[in-house]
Each structure stands twice: as structure tokens, then as C-alpha cells.
Coordinates of C-alpha atoms in Angstrom, one line a residue:
M229 CA 0.0 0.1 0.2
A230 CA 1.4 3.4 -0.9
G231 CA 1.3 6.0 1.8
P232 CA 0.7 9.5 1.4
S233 CA 3.8 10.5 -0.2
G234 CA 3.5 8.0 -3.0
L235 CA 0.5 9.6 -3.6
V236 CA 1.4 13.0 -3.9
N237 CA 4.2 11.7 -6.3
K238 CA 1.9 10.1 -8.5
Y239 CA -0.3 13.4 -8.3
T240 CA 2.6 15.7 -9.3
E241 CA 3.5 13.4 -12.1
D242 CA 0.1 13.1 -13.5
V243 CA 0.2 17.0 -13.5
C244 CA 3.5 17.3 -15.0
I245 CA 2.0 15.2 -17.6
A246 CA -1.1 17.1 -18.3
M247 CA 0.9 20.3 -18.7
Q248 CA 3.5 18.9 -21.3
R249 CA 0.3 17.9 -23.2
L250 CA -1.4 21.1 -22.8
A251 CA 2.1 22.9 -23.8
T252 CA 2.4 20.7 -27.0
L253 CA -1.3 21.6 -27.9
K254 CA -0.5 25.2 -27.6
R255 CA 2.7 24.7 -29.7
Q256 CA 0.6 22.8 -32.3
F257 CA -2.4 25.1 -32.6
N258 CA -2.0 27.5 -35.1
W259 CA -3.7 31.1 -35.0
R260 CA -2.5 31.8 -38.2
M261 CA -4.3 28.9 -40.1
L262 CA -7.6 29.4 -38.2
L263 CA -7.9 32.8 -39.4
M264 CA -7.0 32.1 -43.0
R265 CA -9.6 29.2 -43.0
F266 CA -12.0 31.8 -41.4
L267 CA -11.3 34.6 -44.1
V268 CA -11.8 31.5 -46.9
N269 CA -15.1 30.9 -45.2
A270 CA -16.3 34.4 -45.3
L271 CA -14.8 35.2 -49.0
A272 CA -16.5 31.8 -50.3
L273 CA -19.7 32.9 -48.3
L274 CA -19.3 36.6 -50.1
I275 CA -18.8 34.9 -53.6
T276 CA -21.6 32.6 -53.4
G277 CA -24.0 35.3 -52.1
L278 CA -23.2 37.4 -54.9
L279 CA -23.9 34.3 -57.3
T280 CA -26.9 33.0 -55.9
P281 CA -30.1 35.2 -56.0
T282 CA -32.0 34.0 -53.2
M283 CA -29.4 34.1 -50.4
N284 CA -28.9 37.0 -49.0
L285 CA -28.5 38.8 -45.7
V286 CA -31.3 40.3 -43.9
D287 CA -29.3 43.9 -42.9
A288 CA -26.4 43.7 -45.6
T289 CA -23.8 45.2 -43.5
F290 CA -20.2 44.3 -42.8
L291 CA -20.8 43.3 -39.2
N292 CA -23.6 40.9 -40.5
W293 CA -21.3 39.6 -43.0
F294 CA -18.4 38.9 -40.2
L295 CA -21.3 37.3 -38.1
L296 CA -22.4 34.9 -40.5
A297 CA -19.2 34.1 -41.6
V298 CA -18.3 33.4 -37.9
L299 CA -21.3 31.4 -37.9
L300 CA -20.6 29.2 -40.8
G301 CA -17.1 28.5 -39.3
V302 CA -18.4 27.3 -35.9
F303 CA -21.3 25.0 -37.8
N304 CA -19.0 23.7 -40.0
A305 CA -16.6 22.7 -37.2
V306 CA -19.0 20.9 -34.7
V307 CA -22.4 20.2 -37.3
K308 CA -20.6 19.3 -40.2
P309 CA -18.4 16.5 -39.1
I310 CA -21.2 14.8 -36.9
I311 CA -23.5 14.8 -40.1
Q312 CA -20.3 13.3 -42.2
F313 CA -19.5 10.8 -40.0
A314 CA -23.4 9.8 -39.9
T315 CA -23.3 9.8 -43.7
L316 CA -19.9 8.3 -44.3
R317 CA -21.3 5.2 -46.1
F318 CA -23.2 7.3 -48.5
I319 CA -20.4 9.9 -48.8
F320 CA -17.9 7.2 -50.4
A321 CA -21.1 5.7 -52.4
T322 CA -21.9 9.0 -54.1
Y323 CA -18.2 10.1 -54.6
G324 CA -19.0 13.0 -52.1
L325 CA -21.9 14.7 -53.6
V326 CA -23.7 14.1 -50.3
V327 CA -21.5 16.8 -48.9
V328 CA -23.3 19.3 -50.9
L329 CA -26.4 18.1 -49.2
I330 CA -24.6 18.4 -45.9
N331 CA -23.5 22.0 -47.1
A332 CA -27.3 22.9 -48.1
A333 CA -28.2 21.6 -44.8
V334 CA -25.5 23.5 -42.7
L335 CA -27.1 26.9 -44.5
L336 CA -30.7 25.9 -44.0
L337 CA -29.9 25.6 -40.2
I338 CA -27.9 29.0 -40.0
S339 CA -31.2 30.5 -41.9
W340 CA -33.6 28.8 -39.4
V341 CA -31.8 29.3 -36.5
F342 CA -31.3 32.9 -37.4
P343 CA -33.8 34.2 -39.3
G344 CA -33.1 38.2 -38.7
L345 CA -29.8 37.5 -40.0
F346 CA -29.5 35.3 -43.1
Q347 CA -32.5 34.1 -45.7
I348 CA -32.0 31.4 -48.5
G349 CA -35.2 31.4 -50.7
N350 CA -35.8 27.4 -50.9
L351 CA -34.1 24.0 -51.2
L352 CA -32.9 24.1 -54.7
W353 CA -30.9 27.5 -53.9
A354 CA -29.5 25.9 -50.8
L355 CA -28.2 23.2 -53.1
V356 CA -26.5 25.4 -55.7
A357 CA -25.4 27.5 -52.6
G358 CA -23.7 24.4 -51.0
A359 CA -22.3 23.3 -53.9
L360 CA -20.3 27.0 -54.6
I361 CA -19.5 27.0 -51.0
G362 CA -17.9 23.7 -51.2
L363 CA -16.2 24.5 -54.5
I364 CA -15.0 27.9 -53.5
S365 CA -14.0 27.0 -50.4
A366 CA -11.7 23.8 -52.0
F367 CA -10.3 26.4 -54.5
L368 CA -9.4 29.0 -52.0
E369 CA -8.0 26.5 -49.4
N370 CA -5.6 24.8 -51.9
L371 CA -4.8 28.4 -53.3
F372 CA -3.9 29.5 -49.9
G373 CA -1.9 26.2 -49.0
L374 CA -4.3 25.4 -46.2
T375 CA -5.2 21.7 -47.3
P376 CA -2.4 19.5 -46.0
P377 CA -0.6 17.5 -48.6
V378 CA -1.9 14.0 -49.4
L379 CA 2.1 12.8 -49.3
S380 CA 4.3 13.4 -46.4
E381 CA 6.9 15.7 -47.6
R382 CA 9.7 13.1 -45.6

């Protein structure tokens, strides 16, 4: 049976390991990458809004566009991976066309949750907007080097 000093030593070891893991995460997190992904989402949203006639901001100000880009980023970071995991089998079977449906669902969800900020006309235009956002985001991410390479450089 370990005495109190053994428990204290074990506790300090656990704290040291946790602090090392936290320091590693801080070194690996890249704020510039996060900012660039946010800007890519905002630019893709702006271009898609210009190309689709029924997707619009209720009050077209820079602050609302910024807020919508943040919301799209949060929904893409939280909701989209859950839906993609649930539909993974269909994503492979349809060669990724289900991702357009997922992007459209995210846009419809944002317009449903925040009707005073963003509106989209109907399901057809949501599908068009989902396809455009996916294509424009992929193009811009590859253009700015945000997508990791398929093969390692090592």
C-alpha cells in the first residue's frame, strides 16, 4: 500500500504530464491557419451570396457578414463533422455528392436558427449555394495552402 508521499508523487507526475500535453497542444495550434480558414469561409460566403439570387443577408452590413462567416465556421466545425460521420457510407457511395447536401443543410440550419440575420430562398438554391461554397472553399484552401498534402514531404 502506498503512503501519502506516494500519492503526492503520483499526483505531481500526472500534473506534469498534463502540463506537457497542454504545452504541446499550444505549440501545435496555429492561429494564422485558423484566421486564414475563417477568411476563406467569409470570402466563399461573399462570392456565393453574389452568385445566388435568393441567398442574402437581412441587413447587409459588414458586421452581419462577419457574424455570418463566424457562424458558418462554427457550424462547419461542430455540426458538419457529426453529419459527415453519420453519412460516411453515403459519401463514399456517391463520390462526395452528399457533401453538397450537408453544406445545404448547414446553410438551411443557419437560416432557420438565425432568421433575422440570413435567409435562403428554397431548397434548390440552398443546394446550389452548398455546391458553390464547397467548390469555392476547396479552391481557396488549395490556393492559400491550407489543405495538407496527401503525401508526406518526409
